[in-house]
GROMACS .gro file of N, CA and C in nm:
model
  159
    1MET      N    1  31.048  11.565   0.823
    1MET     CA    2  30.974  11.701   0.738
    1MET      C    3  30.970  11.790   0.621
    2MET      N    4  31.122  11.829   0.638
    2MET     CA    5  31.264  11.877   0.549
    2MET      C    6  31.280  11.775   0.410
    3GLU      N    7  31.288  11.700   0.459
    3GLU     CA    8  31.329  11.594   0.322
    3GLU      C    9  31.182  11.534   0.184
    4HIS      N   10  31.041  11.562   0.281
    4HIS     CA   11  30.967  11.592   0.263
    4HIS      C   12  30.898  11.704   0.128
    5GLU      N   13  30.939  11.817   0.173
    5GLU     CA   14  30.933  11.909   0.124
    5GLU      C   15  31.040  11.917  -0.055
    6ASN      N   16  31.202  11.876   0.010
    6ASN     CA   17  31.267  11.843  -0.108
    6ASN      C   18  31.214  11.781  -0.207
    7MET      N   19  31.135  11.644  -0.143
    7MET     CA   20  31.124  11.591  -0.236
    7MET      C   21  31.012  11.656  -0.338
    8GLN      N   22  30.918  11.727  -0.295
    8GLN     CA   23  30.768  11.740  -0.358
    8GLN      C   24  30.869  11.869  -0.440
    9ARG      N   25  30.974  11.964  -0.382
    9ARG     CA   26  31.012  12.066  -0.509
    9ARG      C   27  31.029  11.977  -0.619
   10ASP      N   28  31.160  11.839  -0.563
   10ASP     CA   29  31.193  11.781  -0.676
   10ASP      C   30  31.111  11.718  -0.819
   11GLN      N   31  30.975  11.722  -0.748
   11GLN     CA   32  30.875  11.615  -0.827
   11GLN      C   33  30.816  11.759  -0.913
   12ASN      N   34  30.830  11.890  -0.831
   12ASN     CA   35  30.734  12.041  -0.913
   12ASN      C   36  30.849  12.019  -1.048
   13GLN      N   37  30.969  12.005  -1.002
   13GLN     CA   38  31.081  12.087  -1.128
   13GLN      C   39  31.047  11.964  -1.238
   14ASN      N   40  31.053  11.832  -1.178
   14ASN     CA   41  31.063  11.735  -1.288
   14ASN      C   42  30.912  11.754  -1.408
   15LYS      N   43  30.820  11.828  -1.280
   15LYS     CA   44  30.685  11.859  -1.430
   15LYS      C   45  30.733  11.953  -1.514
   16LEU      N   46  30.801  12.060  -1.413
   16LEU     CA   47  30.845  12.163  -1.508
   16LEU      C   48  30.883  12.153  -1.623
   17ASP      N   49  30.979  12.060  -1.643
   17ASP     CA   50  31.144  11.999  -1.737
   17ASP      C   51  31.056  11.904  -1.828
   18GLN      N   52  30.955  11.846  -1.792
   18GLN     CA   53  30.862  11.744  -1.874
   18GLN      C   54  30.820  11.908  -2.028
   19PRO      N   55  30.813  11.803  -2.109
   19PRO     CA   56  30.722  11.877  -2.232
   19PRO      C   57  30.625  11.877  -2.206
   20SER      N   58  30.544  11.977  -2.244
   20SER     CA   59  30.362  11.990  -2.284
   20SER      C   60  30.317  11.799  -2.361
   21THR      N   61  30.197  11.805  -2.334
   21THR     CA   62  30.155  11.679  -2.478
   21THR      C   63  30.159  11.745  -2.549
   22GLU      N   64  30.157  11.892  -2.589
   22GLU     CA   65  30.136  11.933  -2.748
   22GLU      C   66  30.230  11.979  -2.779
   23GLU      N   67  30.345  11.997  -2.669
   23GLU     CA   68  30.436  12.037  -2.737
   23GLU      C   69  30.554  11.888  -2.811
   24LEU      N   70  30.464  11.787  -2.707
   24LEU     CA   71  30.517  11.610  -2.787
   24LEU      C   72  30.471  11.660  -2.898
   25MET      N   73  30.324  11.653  -2.944
   25MET     CA   74  30.285  11.656  -3.097
   25MET      C   75  30.308  11.703  -3.181
   26ASN      N   76  30.349  11.894  -3.092
   26ASN     CA   77  30.390  11.921  -3.219
   26ASN      C   78  30.503  11.879  -3.256
   27ARG      N   79  30.608  11.821  -3.203
   27ARG     CA   80  30.759  11.796  -3.217
   27ARG      C   81  30.703  11.665  -3.370
   28VAL      N   82  30.648  11.555  -3.273
   28VAL     CA   83  30.579  11.448  -3.407
   28VAL      C   84  30.565  11.474  -3.508
   29ASN      N   85  30.456  11.571  -3.521
   29ASN     CA   86  30.421  11.653  -3.673
   29ASN      C   87  30.514  11.690  -3.721
   30GLN      N   88  30.639  11.744  -3.688
   30GLN     CA   89  30.737  11.791  -3.750
   30GLN      C   90  30.780  11.717  -3.774
   31SER      N   91  30.823  11.625  -3.730
   31SER     CA   92  30.931  11.505  -3.793
   31SER      C   93  30.827  11.432  -3.926
   32PHE      N   94  30.702  11.381  -3.852
   32PHE     CA   95  30.577  11.365  -3.923
   32PHE      C   96  30.667  11.426  -4.097
   33ASP      N   97  30.671  11.539  -4.055
   33ASP     CA   98  30.603  11.666  -4.237
   33ASP      C   99  30.754  11.632  -4.278
   34GLN      N  100  30.855  11.642  -4.190
   34GLN     CA  101  31.009  11.586  -4.261
   34GLN      C  102  30.999  11.500  -4.388
   35MET      N  103  30.972  11.417  -4.299
   35MET     CA  104  30.966  11.245  -4.328
   35MET      C  105  30.929  11.282  -4.504
   36THR      N  106  30.743  11.309  -4.461
   36THR     CA  107  30.693  11.313  -4.588
   36THR      C  108  30.757  11.391  -4.689
   37GLU      N  109  30.832  11.491  -4.658
   37GLU     CA  110  30.901  11.555  -4.738
   37GLU      C  111  31.026  11.471  -4.824
   38GLU      N  112  31.103  11.428  -4.707
   38GLU     CA  113  31.162  11.374  -4.801
   38GLU      C  114  31.162  11.178  -4.867
   39VAL      N  115  31.011  11.157  -4.835
   39VAL     CA  116  31.004  11.098  -4.939
   39VAL      C  117  30.939  11.121  -5.073
   40LYS      N  118  30.827  11.209  -5.032
   40LYS     CA  119  30.818  11.327  -5.185
   40LYS      C  120  30.943  11.313  -5.210
   41ASN      N  121  31.057  11.385  -5.276
   41ASN     CA  122  31.185  11.397  -5.298
   41ASN      C  123  31.268  11.263  -5.385
   42ILE      N  124  31.255  11.177  -5.273
   42ILE     CA  125  31.295  11.034  -5.351
   42ILE      C  126  31.235  11.040  -5.427
   43LEU      N  127  31.086  10.985  -5.440
   43LEU     CA  128  30.980  10.952  -5.463
   43LEU      C  129  31.053  11.012  -5.669
   44THR      N  130  30.992  11.214  -5.632
   44THR     CA  131  31.005  11.262  -5.770
   44THR      C  132  31.121  11.269  -5.818
   45GLU      N  133  31.304  11.217  -5.727
   45GLU     CA  134  31.358  11.174  -5.839
   45GLU      C  135  31.368  11.067  -5.884
   46ASN      N  136  31.327  11.004  -5.841
   46ASN     CA  137  31.284  10.823  -5.899
   46ASN      C  138  31.215  10.807  -6.044
   47ASN      N  139  31.152  10.948  -6.045
   47ASN     CA  140  31.069  10.923  -6.156
   47ASN      C  141  31.094  10.983  -6.262
   48GLN      N  142  31.201  11.122  -6.216
   48GLN     CA  143  31.276  11.171  -6.327
   48GLN      C  144  31.386  11.089  -6.370
   49ARG      N  145  31.430  10.976  -6.292
   49ARG     CA  146  31.546  10.878  -6.318
   49ARG      C  147  31.499  10.768  -6.437
   50ASN      N  148  31.353  10.747  -6.375
   50ASN     CA  149  31.309  10.649  -6.451
   50ASN      C  150  31.220  10.679  -6.586
   51ASN      N  151  31.200  10.807  -6.614
   51ASN     CA  152  31.168  10.876  -6.733
   51ASN      C  153  31.260  10.941  -6.828
   52LYS      N  154  31.394  10.987  -6.767
   52LYS     CA  155  31.503  10.965  -6.876
   52LYS      C  156  31.555  10.810  -6.908
   53MET      N  157  31.511  10.704  -6.922
   53MET     CA  158  31.538  10.551  -6.924
   53MET      C  159  31.464  10.545  -7.074
   0.00000   0.00000   0.00000
């Protein structure tokens, strides 16, 4: 019986340790925003370089 209680407690702890779907989506969106910003910067630099030629 004790073993079962320990397993149950561990499973509950694992659930607490895992990020929520909302948290994961927020991380994905943040990463996506960062990448979008980086691509914009690269394109802007390239345009400026091409315009100088």
